[in-house]
Amino acid sequence: GAVVSQHPSWVICKSGTSVKIECRSLDFQATTMFWYRQFPKQSLMLMATSNEGSKATYEQGVEKDKFLINHASLTLSTLTVTSAHPEDSSFYICSARPAGNTGELFFGEGSRLTVL
Amino acid sequence: AQSVSQHNHHVILSEAASLELGCNYSYGGTVNLFWYVQYPGQHLQLLLKYFSGDPLVKGIKGFEAEFIKSKFSFNLRKPSVQWSDTAEYFCAVNLRPGANSKLTFGKGITLSVRP
């Protein structure tokens, strides 16, 4: 149980285009999902906390208009990288916490974005 | 600011050697503590967690960790590593546990086990 799935697992796009990444909790409901960014050989950097039915809470330094987050249902959150540039190339990971749970997170497989 | 420190960046061991990976956090309140592992090409998986109770927790694949509150530490141990333990290991802390609370990760430690 507690499976989180991300799609796509990798994507290549041209500079200036927008890319949407989906995060789904397959066998549980998640009122809260988190989006992380991981640079090579570095830790996971929290970008934003996504709450179902409300606006996401962004960490300091993360551009809200650049990284649009939508948590439309208890099983789906999306991250849209708008007007992508090469510096946005990274590994994006989502995680979800089952509703009523205050502890561990379950992680998706990650999505590798390469912007040319 | 609250932070999580992992002391080594890259640890290289031979098979059957014992392992201890350090993790310290800076926060004086209630915490939940986790160790996650990321095998090459795979996503993060939970190794073990501490919420309360016995400070020595056992996880999957023979791993254990000990929470020492006075030292703000949660070190990961394994008596005898295997080649398949080669992976990236992340310590994470949930400060002020709650439904919306965030996990703060350490920088991770790369473990390479030589056959």
PDB file of C-alpha atoms in Angstrom:
ATOM      1  CA  GLY A   1       0.000   0.000   0.000  1.00  0.00           C
ATOM      2  CA  ALA A   2       0.850   3.733   0.046  1.00  0.00           C
ATOM      3  CA  VAL A   3       2.013   4.043  -3.538  1.00  0.00           C
ATOM      4  CA  VAL A   4       2.700   7.405  -5.130  1.00  0.00           C
ATOM      5  CA  SER A   5       3.088   7.622  -8.880  1.00  0.00           C
ATOM      6  CA  GLN A   6       4.530  10.444 -10.970  1.00  0.00           C
ATOM      7  CA  HIS A   7       4.106  11.047 -14.659  1.00  0.00           C
ATOM      8  CA  PRO A   8       6.023  11.566 -16.824  1.00  0.00           C
ATOM      9  CA  SER A   9       9.169   9.996 -15.409  1.00  0.00           C
ATOM     10  CA  TRP A  10      11.262  12.035 -17.802  1.00  0.00           C
ATOM     11  CA  VAL A  11      10.578  14.843 -20.215  1.00  0.00           C
ATOM     12  CA  ILE A  12      12.620  16.927 -22.620  1.00  0.00           C
ATOM     13  CA  CYS A  13      11.253  20.256 -23.758  1.00  0.00           C
ATOM     14  CA  LYS A  14      12.328  23.375 -25.574  1.00  0.00           C
ATOM     15  CA  SER A  15      13.109  26.562 -23.742  1.00  0.00           C
ATOM     16  CA  GLY A  16      10.025  28.727 -23.335  1.00  0.00           C
ATOM     17  CA  THR A  17       7.497  25.909 -23.254  1.00  0.00           C
ATOM     18  CA  SER A  18       5.503  24.715 -20.233  1.00  0.00           C
ATOM     19  CA  VAL A  19       5.623  21.248 -18.766  1.00  0.00           C
ATOM     20  CA  LYS A  20       3.102  19.589 -16.439  1.00  0.00           C
ATOM     21  CA  ILE A  21       4.060  16.834 -14.013  1.00  0.00           C
ATOM     22  CA  GLU A  22       1.373  14.774 -12.299  1.00  0.00           C
ATOM     23  CA  CYS A  23       1.567  13.179  -8.876  1.00  0.00           C
ATOM     24  CA  ARG A  24      -1.012  10.606  -7.873  1.00  0.00           C
ATOM     25  CA  SER A  25      -1.567   8.688  -4.658  1.00  0.00           C
ATOM     26  CA  LEU A  26      -2.794   5.349  -5.969  1.00  0.00           C
ATOM     27  CA  ASP A  27      -4.213   3.640  -2.905  1.00  0.00           C
ATOM     28  CA  PHE A  28      -4.772   6.362  -0.342  1.00  0.00           C
ATOM     29  CA  GLN A  29      -6.124   9.867  -0.058  1.00  0.00           C
ATOM     30  CA  ALA A  30      -3.680  12.665   0.545  1.00  0.00           C
ATOM     31  CA  THR A  31      -4.843  16.010   1.804  1.00  0.00           C
ATOM     32  CA  THR A  32      -1.246  17.191   1.675  1.00  0.00           C
ATOM     33  CA  MET A  33       1.346  16.643  -0.996  1.00  0.00           C
ATOM     34  CA  PHE A  34       4.851  18.076  -1.192  1.00  0.00           C
ATOM     35  CA  TRP A  35       6.960  18.951  -4.191  1.00  0.00           C
ATOM     36  CA  TYR A  36      10.721  18.647  -3.934  1.00  0.00           C
ATOM     37  CA  ARG A  37      13.535  19.433  -6.308  1.00  0.00           C
ATOM     38  CA  GLN A  38      16.747  17.435  -6.250  1.00  0.00           C
ATOM     39  CA  PHE A  39      19.961  18.611  -7.832  1.00  0.00           C
ATOM     40  CA  PRO A  40      22.724  16.114  -8.623  1.00  0.00           C
ATOM     41  CA  LYS A  41      24.612  14.993  -5.537  1.00  0.00           C
ATOM     42  CA  GLN A  42      22.478  17.237  -3.356  1.00  0.00           C
ATOM     43  CA  SER A  43      19.597  16.855  -0.978  1.00  0.00           C
ATOM     44  CA  LEU A  44      15.919  17.293  -1.643  1.00  0.00           C
ATOM     45  CA  MET A  45      14.851  20.917  -1.552  1.00  0.00           C
ATOM     46  CA  LEU A  46      11.246  21.488  -0.620  1.00  0.00           C
ATOM     47  CA  MET A  47       9.556  23.735  -3.155  1.00  0.00           C
ATOM     48  CA  ALA A  48       5.993  23.878  -1.922  1.00  0.00           C
ATOM     49  CA  THR A  49       3.302  22.253   0.152  1.00  0.00           C
ATOM     50  CA  SER A  50       0.163  21.444  -1.780  1.00  0.00           C
ATOM     51  CA  ASN A  51      -3.146  21.248   0.058  1.00  0.00           C
ATOM     52  CA  GLU A  52      -6.260  19.834  -1.552  1.00  0.00           C
ATOM     53  CA  GLY A  53      -8.717  22.549  -2.411  1.00  0.00           C
ATOM     54  CA  SER A  54      -6.545  25.476  -1.439  1.00  0.00           C
ATOM     55  CA  LYS A  55      -3.535  27.417  -2.656  1.00  0.00           C
ATOM     56  CA  ALA A  56      -0.125  25.898  -2.318  1.00  0.00           C
ATOM     57  CA  THR A  57       2.336  27.222   0.228  1.00  0.00           C
ATOM     58  CA  TYR A  58       5.667  28.015  -1.414  1.00  0.00           C
ATOM     59  CA  GLU A  59       9.056  27.975   0.256  1.00  0.00           C
ATOM     60  CA  GLN A  60      11.130  31.102   0.291  1.00  0.00           C
ATOM     61  CA  GLY A  61      12.866  31.719  -3.015  1.00  0.00           C
ATOM     62  CA  VAL A  62      10.504  29.565  -5.086  1.00  0.00           C
ATOM     63  CA  GLU A  63       8.649  31.527  -7.761  1.00  0.00           C
ATOM     64  CA  LYS A  64       4.902  30.945  -7.539  1.00  0.00           C
ATOM     65  CA  ASP A  65       4.276  32.057 -11.103  1.00  0.00           C
ATOM     66  CA  LYS A  66       7.046  29.855 -12.391  1.00  0.00           C
ATOM     67  CA  PHE A  67       6.033  26.667 -10.624  1.00  0.00           C
ATOM     68  CA  LEU A  68       2.254  26.382 -10.644  1.00  0.00           C
ATOM     69  CA  ILE A  69       0.838  23.810  -8.274  1.00  0.00           C
ATOM     70  CA  ASN A  70      -2.699  22.527  -8.338  1.00  0.00           C
ATOM     71  CA  HIS A  71      -4.138  19.975  -5.906  1.00  0.00           C
ATOM     72  CA  ALA A  72      -7.522  19.383  -7.435  1.00  0.00           C
ATOM     73  CA  SER A  73      -8.440  16.159  -5.675  1.00  0.00           C
ATOM     74  CA  LEU A  74      -7.394  14.004  -2.753  1.00  0.00           C
ATOM     75  CA  THR A  75      -5.338  11.824  -5.073  1.00  0.00           C
ATOM     76  CA  LEU A  76      -3.850  14.231  -7.590  1.00  0.00           C
ATOM     77  CA  SER A  77      -1.478  17.166  -7.484  1.00  0.00           C
ATOM     78  CA  THR A  78       0.164  18.746 -10.523  1.00  0.00           C
ATOM     79  CA  LEU A  79       3.266  20.865 -10.935  1.00  0.00           C
ATOM     80  CA  THR A  80       3.506  23.004 -14.042  1.00  0.00           C
ATOM     81  CA  VAL A  81       6.847  24.532 -14.917  1.00  0.00           C
ATOM     82  CA  THR A  82       5.934  27.571 -16.976  1.00  0.00           C
ATOM     83  CA  SER A  83       8.170  29.090 -19.629  1.00  0.00           C
ATOM     84  CA  ALA A  84      10.872  26.584 -18.821  1.00  0.00           C
ATOM     85  CA  HIS A  85      14.527  27.503 -19.138  1.00  0.00           C
ATOM     86  CA  PRO A  86      17.651  25.333 -19.021  1.00  0.00           C
ATOM     87  CA  GLU A  87      18.239  26.261 -15.367  1.00  0.00           C
ATOM     88  CA  ASP A  88      14.900  24.595 -14.555  1.00  0.00           C
ATOM     89  CA  SER A  89      16.354  21.265 -15.618  1.00  0.00           C
ATOM     90  CA  SER A  90      16.252  19.078 -12.538  1.00  0.00           C
ATOM     91  CA  PHE A  91      14.742  16.069 -10.859  1.00  0.00           C
ATOM     92  CA  TYR A  92      11.332  16.873  -9.406  1.00  0.00           C
ATOM     93  CA  ILE A  93       9.925  14.586  -6.739  1.00  0.00           C
ATOM     94  CA  CYS A  94       6.499  14.606  -5.194  1.00  0.00           C
ATOM     95  CA  SER A  95       5.489  13.039  -1.930  1.00  0.00           C
ATOM     96  CA  ALA A  96       2.220  12.495  -0.167  1.00  0.00           C
ATOM     97  CA  ARG A  97       1.071  11.970   3.369  1.00  0.00           C
ATOM     98  CA  PRO A  98      -2.054   9.860   3.910  1.00  0.00           C
ATOM     99  CA  ALA A  99      -4.990  11.784   5.336  1.00  0.00           C
ATOM    100  CA  GLY A 100      -5.003  11.582   9.120  1.00  0.00           C
ATOM    101  CA  ASN A 101      -1.318  10.661   9.213  1.00  0.00           C
ATOM    102  CA  THR A 102       1.180  13.064  10.740  1.00  0.00           C
ATOM    103  CA  GLY A 103       4.380  11.236  10.036  1.00  0.00           C
ATOM    104  CA  GLU A 104       6.114   9.683   7.112  1.00  0.00           C
ATOM    105  CA  LEU A 105       5.834  10.685   3.517  1.00  0.00           C
ATOM    106  CA  PHE A 106       5.561   8.360   0.562  1.00  0.00           C
ATOM    107  CA  PHE A 107       7.522   9.370  -2.490  1.00  0.00           C
ATOM    108  CA  GLY A 108       6.925   9.205  -6.185  1.00  0.00           C
ATOM    109  CA  GLU A 109       9.535   7.934  -8.596  1.00  0.00           C
ATOM    110  CA  GLY A 110      10.532  11.433  -9.605  1.00  0.00           C
ATOM    111  CA  SER A 111      10.386  13.241 -12.919  1.00  0.00           C
ATOM    112  CA  ARG A 112      13.545  14.304 -14.704  1.00  0.00           C
ATOM    113  CA  LEU A 113      13.066  17.506 -16.666  1.00  0.00           C
ATOM    114  CA  THR A 114      15.593  18.546 -19.292  1.00  0.00           C
ATOM    115  CA  VAL A 115      15.089  21.927 -20.923  1.00  0.00           C
ATOM    116  CA  LEU A 116      17.016  22.466 -24.125  1.00  0.00           C
TER     117      LEU A 116
ATOM    118  CA  ALA B   1      17.310  27.875  11.687  1.00  0.00           C
ATOM    119  CA  GLN B   2      16.336  24.261  11.965  1.00  0.00           C
ATOM    120  CA  SER B   3      18.627  21.976  10.023  1.00  0.00           C
ATOM    121  CA  VAL B   4      19.651  18.410   9.523  1.00  0.00           C
ATOM    122  CA  SER B   5      23.325  17.519   9.293  1.00  0.00           C
ATOM    123  CA  GLN B   6      24.767  14.361   7.825  1.00  0.00           C
ATOM    124  CA  HIS B   7      28.433  14.102   8.561  1.00  0.00           C
ATOM    125  CA  ASN B   8      29.912  12.309   5.602  1.00  0.00           C
ATOM    126  CA  HIS B   9      29.215  12.737   1.936  1.00  0.00           C
ATOM    127  CA  HIS B  10      30.665   9.486   0.656  1.00  0.00           C
ATOM    128  CA  VAL B  11      31.376   6.326   2.587  1.00  0.00           C
ATOM    129  CA  ILE B  12      33.176   3.385   1.003  1.00  0.00           C
ATOM    130  CA  LEU B  13      33.104   0.001   2.729  1.00  0.00           C
ATOM    131  CA  SER B  14      33.897  -3.583   1.934  1.00  0.00           C
ATOM    132  CA  GLU B  15      31.208  -6.224   2.240  1.00  0.00           C
ATOM    133  CA  ALA B  16      30.655  -7.468   5.791  1.00  0.00           C
ATOM    134  CA  ALA B  17      31.989  -4.252   7.306  1.00  0.00           C
ATOM    135  CA  SER B  18      29.893  -2.476   9.897  1.00  0.00           C
ATOM    136  CA  LEU B  19      28.165   0.761   9.031  1.00  0.00           C
ATOM    137  CA  GLU B  20      27.276   3.841  11.005  1.00  0.00           C
ATOM    138  CA  LEU B  21      25.966   6.975   9.322  1.00  0.00           C
ATOM    139  CA  GLY B  22      25.588  10.068  11.433  1.00  0.00           C
ATOM    140  CA  CYS B  23      22.614  12.404  11.551  1.00  0.00           C
ATOM    141  CA  ASN B  24      22.141  15.403  13.794  1.00  0.00           C
ATOM    142  CA  TYR B  25      19.365  17.942  13.873  1.00  0.00           C
ATOM    143  CA  SER B  26      18.997  21.317  15.472  1.00  0.00           C
ATOM    144  CA  TYR B  27      15.577  21.714  17.036  1.00  0.00           C
ATOM    145  CA  GLY B  28      14.578  21.537  20.645  1.00  0.00           C
ATOM    146  CA  GLY B  29      10.967  20.479  20.318  1.00  0.00           C
ATOM    147  CA  THR B  30       9.144  17.300  19.415  1.00  0.00           C
ATOM    148  CA  VAL B  31      10.383  15.633  16.269  1.00  0.00           C
ATOM    149  CA  ASN B  32       9.735  12.611  14.145  1.00  0.00           C
ATOM    150  CA  LEU B  33      12.872  11.146  12.585  1.00  0.00           C
ATOM    151  CA  PHE B  34      13.347   9.139   9.423  1.00  0.00           C
ATOM    152  CA  TRP B  35      15.976   7.483   7.314  1.00  0.00           C
ATOM    153  CA  TYR B  36      15.241   7.118   3.624  1.00  0.00           C
ATOM    154  CA  VAL B  37      17.262   5.203   1.046  1.00  0.00           C
ATOM    155  CA  GLN B  38      17.514   5.808  -2.685  1.00  0.00           C
ATOM    156  CA  TYR B  39      18.943   2.909  -4.662  1.00  0.00           C
ATOM    157  CA  PRO B  40      20.444   3.727  -8.068  1.00  0.00           C
ATOM    158  CA  GLY B  41      17.679   4.552 -10.504  1.00  0.00           C
ATOM    159  CA  GLN B  42      14.917   4.128  -7.949  1.00  0.00           C
ATOM    160  CA  HIS B  43      12.766   6.403  -5.845  1.00  0.00           C
ATOM    161  CA  LEU B  44      13.117   7.156  -2.173  1.00  0.00           C
ATOM    162  CA  GLN B  45      12.059   4.398   0.188  1.00  0.00           C
ATOM    163  CA  LEU B  46      11.597   4.483   3.924  1.00  0.00           C
ATOM    164  CA  LEU B  47      14.189   2.492   5.879  1.00  0.00           C
ATOM    165  CA  LEU B  48      12.930   3.237   9.360  1.00  0.00           C
ATOM    166  CA  LYS B  49      11.298   5.885  11.488  1.00  0.00           C
ATOM    167  CA  TYR B  50      11.101   7.063  15.069  1.00  0.00           C
ATOM    168  CA  PHE B  51       8.032   8.717  16.521  1.00  0.00           C
ATOM    169  CA  SER B  52       8.174   7.884  20.219  1.00  0.00           C
ATOM    170  CA  GLY B  53       8.909   5.065  22.641  1.00  0.00           C
ATOM    171  CA  ASP B  54      11.958   2.818  22.404  1.00  0.00           C
ATOM    172  CA  PRO B  55      14.766   5.011  21.034  1.00  0.00           C
ATOM    173  CA  LEU B  56      16.330   2.046  19.246  1.00  0.00           C
ATOM    174  CA  VAL B  57      14.297   1.377  16.151  1.00  0.00           C
ATOM    175  CA  LYS B  58      14.703  -1.433  13.691  1.00  0.00           C
ATOM    176  CA  GLY B  59      13.979  -1.047  10.023  1.00  0.00           C
ATOM    177  CA  ILE B  60      14.055  -3.085   6.878  1.00  0.00           C
ATOM    178  CA  LYS B  61      17.063  -4.983   5.532  1.00  0.00           C
ATOM    179  CA  GLY B  62      18.820  -5.221   8.884  1.00  0.00           C
ATOM    180  CA  PHE B  63      19.135  -1.500   9.489  1.00  0.00           C
ATOM    181  CA  GLU B  64      18.594   0.114  12.868  1.00  0.00           C
ATOM    182  CA  ALA B  65      18.901   3.604  14.269  1.00  0.00           C
ATOM    183  CA  GLU B  66      19.166   5.045  17.746  1.00  0.00           C
ATOM    184  CA  PHE B  67      17.577   8.304  18.815  1.00  0.00           C
ATOM    185  CA  ILE B  68      19.685  10.060  21.437  1.00  0.00           C
ATOM    186  CA  LYS B  69      17.716  13.093  22.490  1.00  0.00           C
ATOM    187  CA  SER B  70      20.522  14.673  24.501  1.00  0.00           C
ATOM    188  CA  LYS B  71      22.764  14.609  21.453  1.00  0.00           C
ATOM    189  CA  PHE B  72      20.061  15.524  18.933  1.00  0.00           C
ATOM    190  CA  SER B  73      21.209  12.531  16.943  1.00  0.00           C
ATOM    191  CA  PHE B  74      19.635   9.678  15.008  1.00  0.00           C
ATOM    192  CA  ASN B  75      22.487   7.583  13.656  1.00  0.00           C
ATOM    193  CA  LEU B  76      21.876   4.726  11.255  1.00  0.00           C
ATOM    194  CA  ARG B  77      23.662   1.412  11.764  1.00  0.00           C
ATOM    195  CA  LYS B  78      24.031  -1.966  10.147  1.00  0.00           C
ATOM    196  CA  PRO B  79      26.317  -4.673  11.546  1.00  0.00           C
ATOM    197  CA  SER B  80      27.326  -6.150   8.191  1.00  0.00           C
ATOM    198  CA  VAL B  81      26.765  -4.379   4.884  1.00  0.00           C
ATOM    199  CA  GLN B  82      26.178  -6.047   1.551  1.00  0.00           C
ATOM    200  CA  TRP B  83      26.983  -4.929  -1.968  1.00  0.00           C
ATOM    201  CA  SER B  84      23.238  -4.363  -2.479  1.00  0.00           C
ATOM    202  CA  ASP B  85      23.299  -1.657   0.211  1.00  0.00           C
ATOM    203  CA  THR B  86      25.080   0.640  -2.230  1.00  0.00           C
ATOM    204  CA  ALA B  87      22.766   3.659  -2.352  1.00  0.00           C
ATOM    205  CA  GLU B  88      22.158   7.208  -1.224  1.00  0.00           C
ATOM    206  CA  TYR B  89      20.950   7.561   2.362  1.00  0.00           C
ATOM    207  CA  PHE B  90      18.984  10.540   3.602  1.00  0.00           C
ATOM    208  CA  CYS B  91      18.134  11.475   7.149  1.00  0.00           C
ATOM    209  CA  ALA B  92      14.951  13.509   7.520  1.00  0.00           C
ATOM    210  CA  VAL B  93      13.300  15.308  10.393  1.00  0.00           C
ATOM    211  CA  ASN B  94       9.671  16.268  10.786  1.00  0.00           C
ATOM    212  CA  LEU B  95       9.615  19.307  13.021  1.00  0.00           C
ATOM    213  CA  ARG B  96       6.485  19.952  15.033  1.00  0.00           C
ATOM    214  CA  PRO B  97       4.695  16.885  13.625  1.00  0.00           C
ATOM    215  CA  GLY B  98       1.279  17.581  12.218  1.00  0.00           C
ATOM    216  CA  ALA B  99      -0.801  17.002   9.130  1.00  0.00           C
ATOM    217  CA  ASN B 100       0.902  19.778   7.162  1.00  0.00           C
ATOM    218  CA  SER B 101       4.321  19.569   8.725  1.00  0.00           C
ATOM    219  CA  LYS B 102       7.295  19.370   6.392  1.00  0.00           C
ATOM    220  CA  LEU B 103      10.153  16.932   6.241  1.00  0.00           C
ATOM    221  CA  THR B 104      13.562  18.551   6.246  1.00  0.00           C
ATOM    222  CA  PHE B 105      16.238  16.418   4.630  1.00  0.00           C
ATOM    223  CA  GLY B 106      19.941  16.201   5.197  1.00  0.00           C
ATOM    224  CA  LYS B 107      22.272  16.399   2.218  1.00  0.00           C
ATOM    225  CA  GLY B 108      22.516  12.652   1.937  1.00  0.00           C
ATOM    226  CA  ILE B 109      25.363  10.187   2.162  1.00  0.00           C
ATOM    227  CA  THR B 110      26.497   8.040  -0.718  1.00  0.00           C
ATOM    228  CA  LEU B 111      27.385   4.541   0.432  1.00  0.00           C
ATOM    229  CA  SER B 112      29.497   2.418  -1.887  1.00  0.00           C
ATOM    230  CA  VAL B 113      30.028  -1.203  -0.855  1.00  0.00           C
ATOM    231  CA  ARG B 114      32.838  -3.101  -2.542  1.00  0.00           C
ATOM    232  CA  PRO B 115      32.164  -6.801  -3.212  1.00  0.00           C
TER     233      PRO B 115
END
